[in-house]
GROMACS .gro file of C-alpha atoms in nm:
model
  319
    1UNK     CA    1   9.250  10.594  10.162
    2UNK     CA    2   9.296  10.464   9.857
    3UNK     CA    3   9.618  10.581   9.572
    4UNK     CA    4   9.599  10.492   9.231
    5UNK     CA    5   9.752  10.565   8.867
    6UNK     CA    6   9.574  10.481   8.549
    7UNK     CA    7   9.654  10.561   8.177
    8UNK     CA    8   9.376  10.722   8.033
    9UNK     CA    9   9.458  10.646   7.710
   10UNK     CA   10   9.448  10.975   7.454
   11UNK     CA   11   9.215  11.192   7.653
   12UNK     CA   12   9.115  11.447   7.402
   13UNK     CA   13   8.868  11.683   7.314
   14UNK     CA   14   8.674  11.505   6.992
   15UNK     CA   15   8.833  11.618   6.651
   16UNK     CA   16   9.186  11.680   6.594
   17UNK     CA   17   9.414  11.404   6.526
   18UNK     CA   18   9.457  11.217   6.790
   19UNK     CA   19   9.085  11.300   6.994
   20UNK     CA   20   8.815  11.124   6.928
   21UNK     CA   21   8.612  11.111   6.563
   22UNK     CA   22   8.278  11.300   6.727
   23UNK     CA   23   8.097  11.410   7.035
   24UNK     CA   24   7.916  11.091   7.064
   25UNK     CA   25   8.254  10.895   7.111
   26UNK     CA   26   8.373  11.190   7.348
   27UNK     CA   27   8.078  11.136   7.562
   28UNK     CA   28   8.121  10.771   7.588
   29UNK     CA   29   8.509  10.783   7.676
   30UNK     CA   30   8.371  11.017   7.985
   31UNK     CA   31   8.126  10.798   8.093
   32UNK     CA   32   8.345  10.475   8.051
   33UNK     CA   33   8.643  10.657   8.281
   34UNK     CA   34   8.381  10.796   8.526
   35UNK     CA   35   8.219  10.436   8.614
   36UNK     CA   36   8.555  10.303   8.687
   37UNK     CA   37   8.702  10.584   8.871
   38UNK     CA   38   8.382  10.610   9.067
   39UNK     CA   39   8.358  10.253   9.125
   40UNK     CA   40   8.759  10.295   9.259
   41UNK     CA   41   8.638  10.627   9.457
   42UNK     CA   42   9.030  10.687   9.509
   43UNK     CA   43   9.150  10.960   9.731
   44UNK     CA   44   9.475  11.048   9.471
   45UNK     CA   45   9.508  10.942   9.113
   46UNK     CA   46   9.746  10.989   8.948
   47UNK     CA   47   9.674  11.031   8.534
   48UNK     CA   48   9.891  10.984   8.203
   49UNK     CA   49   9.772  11.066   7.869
   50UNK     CA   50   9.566  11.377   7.935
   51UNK     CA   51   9.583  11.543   7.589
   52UNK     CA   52   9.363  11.819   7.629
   53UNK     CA   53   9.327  11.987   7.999
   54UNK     CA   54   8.964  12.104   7.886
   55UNK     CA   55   8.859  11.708   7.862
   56UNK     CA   56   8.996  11.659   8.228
   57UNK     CA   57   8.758  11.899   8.371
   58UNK     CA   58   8.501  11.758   8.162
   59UNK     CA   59   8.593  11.431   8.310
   60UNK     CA   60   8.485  11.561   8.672
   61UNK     CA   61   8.228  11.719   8.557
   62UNK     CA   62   8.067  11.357   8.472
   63UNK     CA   63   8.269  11.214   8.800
   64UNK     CA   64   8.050  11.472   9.015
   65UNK     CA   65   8.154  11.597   9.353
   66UNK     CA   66   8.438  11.790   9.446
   67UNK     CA   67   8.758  11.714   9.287
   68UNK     CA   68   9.103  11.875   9.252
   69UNK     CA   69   9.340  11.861   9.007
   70UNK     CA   70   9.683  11.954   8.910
   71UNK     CA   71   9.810  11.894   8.493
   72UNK     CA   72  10.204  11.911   8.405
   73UNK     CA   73  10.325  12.136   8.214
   74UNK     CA   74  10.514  11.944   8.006
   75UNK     CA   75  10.346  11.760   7.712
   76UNK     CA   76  10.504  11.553   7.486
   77UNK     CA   77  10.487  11.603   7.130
   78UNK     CA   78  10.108  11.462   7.092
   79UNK     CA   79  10.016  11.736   7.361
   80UNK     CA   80   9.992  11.466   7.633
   81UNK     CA   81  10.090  11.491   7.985
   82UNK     CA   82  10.075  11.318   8.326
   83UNK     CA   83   9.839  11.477   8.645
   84UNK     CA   84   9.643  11.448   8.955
   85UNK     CA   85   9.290  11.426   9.022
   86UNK     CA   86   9.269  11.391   9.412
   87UNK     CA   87   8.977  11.428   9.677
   88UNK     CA   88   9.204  11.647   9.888
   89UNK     CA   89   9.308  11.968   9.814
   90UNK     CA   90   9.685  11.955   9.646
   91UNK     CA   91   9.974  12.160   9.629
   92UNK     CA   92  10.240  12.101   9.335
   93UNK     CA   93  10.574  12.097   9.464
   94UNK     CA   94  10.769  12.012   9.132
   95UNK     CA   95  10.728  11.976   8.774
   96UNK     CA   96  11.019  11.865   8.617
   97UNK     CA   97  11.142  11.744   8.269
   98UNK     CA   98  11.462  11.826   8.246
   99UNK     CA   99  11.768  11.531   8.271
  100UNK     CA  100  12.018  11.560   8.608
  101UNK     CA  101  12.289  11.781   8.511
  102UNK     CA  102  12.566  11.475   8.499
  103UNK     CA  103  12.314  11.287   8.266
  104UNK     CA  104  12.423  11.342   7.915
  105UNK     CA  105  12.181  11.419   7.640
  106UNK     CA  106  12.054  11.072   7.446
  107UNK     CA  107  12.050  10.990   7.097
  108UNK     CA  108  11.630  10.936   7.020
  109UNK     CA  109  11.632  10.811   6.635
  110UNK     CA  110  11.863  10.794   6.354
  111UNK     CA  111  11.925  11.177   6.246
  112UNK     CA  112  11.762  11.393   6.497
  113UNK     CA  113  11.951  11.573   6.746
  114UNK     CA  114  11.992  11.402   7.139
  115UNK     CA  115  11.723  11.465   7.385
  116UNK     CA  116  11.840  11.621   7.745
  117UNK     CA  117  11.468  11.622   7.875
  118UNK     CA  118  11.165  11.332   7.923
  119UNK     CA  119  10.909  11.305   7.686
  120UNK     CA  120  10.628  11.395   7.929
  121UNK     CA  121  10.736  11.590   8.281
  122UNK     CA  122  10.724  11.417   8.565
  123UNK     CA  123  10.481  11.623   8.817
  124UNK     CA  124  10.475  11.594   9.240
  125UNK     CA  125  10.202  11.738   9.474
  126UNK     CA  126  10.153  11.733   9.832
  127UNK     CA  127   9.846  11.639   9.987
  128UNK     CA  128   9.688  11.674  10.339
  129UNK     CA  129   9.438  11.383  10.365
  130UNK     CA  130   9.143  11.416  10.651
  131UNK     CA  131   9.354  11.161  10.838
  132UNK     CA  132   9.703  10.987  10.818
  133UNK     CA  133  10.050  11.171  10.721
  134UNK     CA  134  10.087  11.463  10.532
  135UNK     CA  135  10.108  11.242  10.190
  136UNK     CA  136  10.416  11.385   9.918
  137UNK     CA  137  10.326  11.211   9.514
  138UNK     CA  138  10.505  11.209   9.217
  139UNK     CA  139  10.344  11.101   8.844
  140UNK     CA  140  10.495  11.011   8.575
  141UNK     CA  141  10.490  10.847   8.217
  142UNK     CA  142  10.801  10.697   8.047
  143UNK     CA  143  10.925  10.675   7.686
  144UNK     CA  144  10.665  10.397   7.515
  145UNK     CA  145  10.821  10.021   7.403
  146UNK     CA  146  10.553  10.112   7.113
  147UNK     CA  147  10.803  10.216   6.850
  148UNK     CA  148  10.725  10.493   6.587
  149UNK     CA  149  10.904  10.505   6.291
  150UNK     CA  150  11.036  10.790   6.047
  151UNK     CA  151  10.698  10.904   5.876
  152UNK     CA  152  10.448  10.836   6.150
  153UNK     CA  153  10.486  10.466   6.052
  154UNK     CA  154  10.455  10.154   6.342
  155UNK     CA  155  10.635   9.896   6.134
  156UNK     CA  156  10.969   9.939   6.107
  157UNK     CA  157  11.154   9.880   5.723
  158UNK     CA  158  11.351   9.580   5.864
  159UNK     CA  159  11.487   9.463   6.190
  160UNK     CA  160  11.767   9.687   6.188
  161UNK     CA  161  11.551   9.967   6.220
  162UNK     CA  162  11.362   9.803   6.474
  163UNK     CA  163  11.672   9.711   6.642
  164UNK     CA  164  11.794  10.058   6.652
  165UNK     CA  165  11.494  10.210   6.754
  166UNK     CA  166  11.405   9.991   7.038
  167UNK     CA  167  11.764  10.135   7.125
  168UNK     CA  168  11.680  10.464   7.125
  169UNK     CA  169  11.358  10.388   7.323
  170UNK     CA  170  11.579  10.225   7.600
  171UNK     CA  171  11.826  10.533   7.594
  172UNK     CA  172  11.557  10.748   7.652
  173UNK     CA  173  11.339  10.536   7.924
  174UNK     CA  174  11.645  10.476   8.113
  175UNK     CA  175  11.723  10.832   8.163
  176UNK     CA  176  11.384  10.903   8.202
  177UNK     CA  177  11.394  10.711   8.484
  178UNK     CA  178  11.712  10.841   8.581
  179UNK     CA  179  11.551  11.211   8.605
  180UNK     CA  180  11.236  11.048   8.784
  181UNK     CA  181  11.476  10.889   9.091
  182UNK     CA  182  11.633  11.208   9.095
  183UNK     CA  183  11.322  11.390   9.154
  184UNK     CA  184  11.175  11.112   9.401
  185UNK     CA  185  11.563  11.193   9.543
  186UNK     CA  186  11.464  11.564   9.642
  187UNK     CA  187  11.149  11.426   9.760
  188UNK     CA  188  11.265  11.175  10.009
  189UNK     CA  189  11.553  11.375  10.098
  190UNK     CA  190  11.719  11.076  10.273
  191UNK     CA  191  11.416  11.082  10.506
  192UNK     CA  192  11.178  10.812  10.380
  193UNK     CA  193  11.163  10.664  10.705
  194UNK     CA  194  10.943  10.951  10.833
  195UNK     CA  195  10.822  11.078  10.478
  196UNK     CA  196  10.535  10.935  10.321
  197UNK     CA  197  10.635  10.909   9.988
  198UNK     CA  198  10.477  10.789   9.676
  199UNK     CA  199  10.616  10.733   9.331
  200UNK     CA  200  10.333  10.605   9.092
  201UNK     CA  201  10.301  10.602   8.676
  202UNK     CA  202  10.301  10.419   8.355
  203UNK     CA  203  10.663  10.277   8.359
  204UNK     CA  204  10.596  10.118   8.054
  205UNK     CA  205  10.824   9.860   8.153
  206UNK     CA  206  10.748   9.513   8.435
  207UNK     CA  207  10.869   9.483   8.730
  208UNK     CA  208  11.187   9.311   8.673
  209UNK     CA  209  11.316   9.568   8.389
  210UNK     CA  210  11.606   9.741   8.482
  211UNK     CA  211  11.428  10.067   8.408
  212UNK     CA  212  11.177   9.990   8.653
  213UNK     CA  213  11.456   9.902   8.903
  214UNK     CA  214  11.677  10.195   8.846
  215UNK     CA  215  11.414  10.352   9.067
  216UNK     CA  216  11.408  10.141   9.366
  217UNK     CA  217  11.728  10.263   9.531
  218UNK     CA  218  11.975  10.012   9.692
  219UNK     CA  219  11.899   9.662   9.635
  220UNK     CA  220  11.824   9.378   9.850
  221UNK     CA  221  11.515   9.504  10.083
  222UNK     CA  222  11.262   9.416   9.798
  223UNK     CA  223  10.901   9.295   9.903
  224UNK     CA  224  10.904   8.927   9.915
  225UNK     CA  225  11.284   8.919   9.924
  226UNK     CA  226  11.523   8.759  10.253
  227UNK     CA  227  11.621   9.118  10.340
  228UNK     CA  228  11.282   9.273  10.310
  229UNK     CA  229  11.230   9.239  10.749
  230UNK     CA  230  11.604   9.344  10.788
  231UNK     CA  231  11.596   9.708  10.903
  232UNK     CA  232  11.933   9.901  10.753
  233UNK     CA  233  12.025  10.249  10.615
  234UNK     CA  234  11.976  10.197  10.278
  235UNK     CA  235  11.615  10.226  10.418
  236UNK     CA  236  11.569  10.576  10.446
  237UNK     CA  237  11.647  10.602  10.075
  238UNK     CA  238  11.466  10.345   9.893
  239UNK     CA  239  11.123  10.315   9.704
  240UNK     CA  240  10.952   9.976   9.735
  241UNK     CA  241  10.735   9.851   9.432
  242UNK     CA  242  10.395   9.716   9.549
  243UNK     CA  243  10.352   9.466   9.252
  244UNK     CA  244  10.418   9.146   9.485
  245UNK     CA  245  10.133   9.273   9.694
  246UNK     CA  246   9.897   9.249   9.407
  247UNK     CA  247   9.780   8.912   9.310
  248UNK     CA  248   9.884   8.689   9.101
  249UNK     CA  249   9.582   8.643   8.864
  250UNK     CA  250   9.558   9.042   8.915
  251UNK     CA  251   9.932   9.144   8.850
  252UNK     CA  252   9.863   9.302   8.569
  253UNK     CA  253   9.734   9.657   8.351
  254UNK     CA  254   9.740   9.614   8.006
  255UNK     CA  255   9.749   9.324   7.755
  256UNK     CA  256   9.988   9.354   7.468
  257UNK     CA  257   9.931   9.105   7.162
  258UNK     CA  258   9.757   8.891   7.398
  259UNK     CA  259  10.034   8.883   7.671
  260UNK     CA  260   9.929   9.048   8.006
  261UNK     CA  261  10.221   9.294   8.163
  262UNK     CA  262  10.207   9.438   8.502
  263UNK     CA  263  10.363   9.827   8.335
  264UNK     CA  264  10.204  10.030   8.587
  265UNK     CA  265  10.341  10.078   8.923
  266UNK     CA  266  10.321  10.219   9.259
  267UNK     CA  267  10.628  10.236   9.461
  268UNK     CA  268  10.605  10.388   9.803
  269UNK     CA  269  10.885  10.483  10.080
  270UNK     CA  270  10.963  10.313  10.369
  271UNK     CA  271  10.666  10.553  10.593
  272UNK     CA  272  10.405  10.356  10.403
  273UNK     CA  273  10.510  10.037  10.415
  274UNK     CA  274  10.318   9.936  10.707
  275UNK     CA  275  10.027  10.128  10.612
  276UNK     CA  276   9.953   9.940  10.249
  277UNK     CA  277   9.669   9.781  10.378
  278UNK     CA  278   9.612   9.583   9.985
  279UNK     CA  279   9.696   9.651   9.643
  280UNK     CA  280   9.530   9.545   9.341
  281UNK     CA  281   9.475   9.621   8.932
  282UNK     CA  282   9.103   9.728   8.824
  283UNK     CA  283   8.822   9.724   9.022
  284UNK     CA  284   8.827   9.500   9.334
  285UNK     CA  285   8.765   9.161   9.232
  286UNK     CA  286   8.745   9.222   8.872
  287UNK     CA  287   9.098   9.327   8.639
  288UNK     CA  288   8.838   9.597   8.543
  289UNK     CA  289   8.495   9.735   8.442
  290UNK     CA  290   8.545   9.545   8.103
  291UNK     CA  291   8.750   9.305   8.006
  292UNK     CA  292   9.088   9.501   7.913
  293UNK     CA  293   9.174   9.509   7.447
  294UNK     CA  294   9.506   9.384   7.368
  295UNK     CA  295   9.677   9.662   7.167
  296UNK     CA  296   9.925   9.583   6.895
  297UNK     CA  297  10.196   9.812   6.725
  298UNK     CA  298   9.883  10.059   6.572
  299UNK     CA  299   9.768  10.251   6.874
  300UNK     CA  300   9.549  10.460   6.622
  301UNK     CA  301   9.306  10.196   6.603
  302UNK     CA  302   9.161  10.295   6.924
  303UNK     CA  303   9.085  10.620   6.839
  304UNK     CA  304   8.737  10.612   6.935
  305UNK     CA  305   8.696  10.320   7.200
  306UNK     CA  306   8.562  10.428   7.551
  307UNK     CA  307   8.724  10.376   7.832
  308UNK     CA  308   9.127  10.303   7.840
  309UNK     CA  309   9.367  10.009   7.751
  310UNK     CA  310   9.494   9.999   8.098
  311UNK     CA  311   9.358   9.926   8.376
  312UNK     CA  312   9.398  10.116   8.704
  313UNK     CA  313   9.685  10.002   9.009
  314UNK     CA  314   9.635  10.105   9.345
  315UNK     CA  315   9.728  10.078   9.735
  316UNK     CA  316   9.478  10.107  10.005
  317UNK     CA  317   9.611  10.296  10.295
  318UNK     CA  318   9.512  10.208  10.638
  319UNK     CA  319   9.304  10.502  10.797
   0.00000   0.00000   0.00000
């Protein structure tokens, strides 16, 4: 079986202002997402950027077949959200937006008041796959390092702004993250050891960030690390992060001014482990259908290119 996550980029229904310009670009974003997800043929995918639910059922529609899927309810201010498209029937278990109760609100730009919830909710479903473990998933989609500015500007007035508002972007991705290890928390339930537990999404941060790490429980049992074949109890609590399983040449899902970043991830609980048969970015030996774009600090220019500006990451499970 094989788990993925993949950014669809602004998946809209054409017109409006973030969708795209006419049908004809519509139609060709479809057709660009269906070849890859068919070519991936994943069992559970987990989506960010779904602007519109209407243009996710038009998306199976083109994928064909029977698919099932399951949309947060909490959009950010674009209308965006994170969800599921899976091959097995799904149940959501949690939708969640909210910060922890002992997490303060955080300050998000220079007058507005502080945030106390994410951007875009964080969404888990259980699955019951033909074969294998009764599979628990969680999606989600941090705060951006793209930085808006007062006035829908991407270019900041001088570095201090910049400065200030890649601040603000931290505040908010680190409690993001915060909320999402609290949820993946509930979900393990100090259990990992027996539950099959997966934690994918656009981090929007690598591997090494300390947002990203704020989610992988108690160090020193990483993948690739002296302690990783050392059994202990931290185990049963822990998420491990698949990215040293990908390789090299392949570690990565999107390509920012020319500089590839691995800022998708797939962290699993100690169940799976032994079960991640591979894991890889794209399309199995490609990093995708098409070469990936690198975006720069105006996402807007994209408005009506097919396909996405990240590739797909996924884990194939041992049947």
């Amino acid at each position: 079986m094989l788990l993925g996550t993949w950014n669809l980029e602004n998946l809209y229904l054409p017109g409006g202002p973030f969708g795209p310009s006419d049908k004809a670009s519509f139609e060709a974003k479809l057709a660009a997402l269906a070849e890859t997800v068919t070519a991936l043929d994943p069992g559970l995918l987990g989506v960010q950027e779904v602007g519109d639910p209407q243009a996710l059922a038009d998306l199976t529609s083109v994928l064909g077949g029977t698919w099932h899927t399951a949309l947060s309810e909490h959009a950010d201010s674009r209308g965006i959200r994170v969800g599921f498209l899976s091959r097995h029937p799904l149940t959501v278990i949690a939708d969640t937006a909210a910060f922890p109760g002992q997490l303060l609100a955080v300050q998000s730009d220079d007058h507005a008041d502080p945030v106390a919830r994410m951007g875009r909710g964080a969404l888990a479903v259980r699955i019951e796959p033909d074969q294998g473990p009764e599979l628990v998933a969680a999606v989600c989609h941090l705060k951006s390092k793209l930085l808006s500015y007062p006035g829908g500007r991407f270019q900041p007035r001088d570095e201090g702004e910049r400065a200030r508002y890649g601040a603000y972007a931290l505040f908010r991705r680190a409690a993001e993250a915060t909320t999402l290890r609290a949820l993946a928390d509930t979900l393990l339930d100090g259990r990992g050891k027996e539950r099959a537990v997966v934690v994918l999404g656009d981090l929007n941060d690598e591997e090494g960030a300390a947002t990203t790490q704020l989610l992988q429980g108690p160090p020193g049992s990483e993948i690739g690390t002296p302690g990783f074949d050392r059994p202990d109890k931290g185990d049963a609590h822990r998420l491990w992060n698949v990215a040293p399983l990908i390789p090299q040449d392949r570690r990565f899902s999107r390509i920012h001014s020319g500089r590839p970043e691995l800022i998708d991830h797939i962290l699993v609980s100690h169940r799976l482990l032994d079960e991640v048969e591979s894991a890889g970015t794209g399309l199995s030996g490609t990093a995708t259908t098409q070469p990936l774009p690198s975006v720069d600090e105006s996402p807007a220019e994209r408005r009506d290119a097919a396909g996405s500006d990240h590739a797909p990451v996924w884990i194939r499970l041992r049947s």
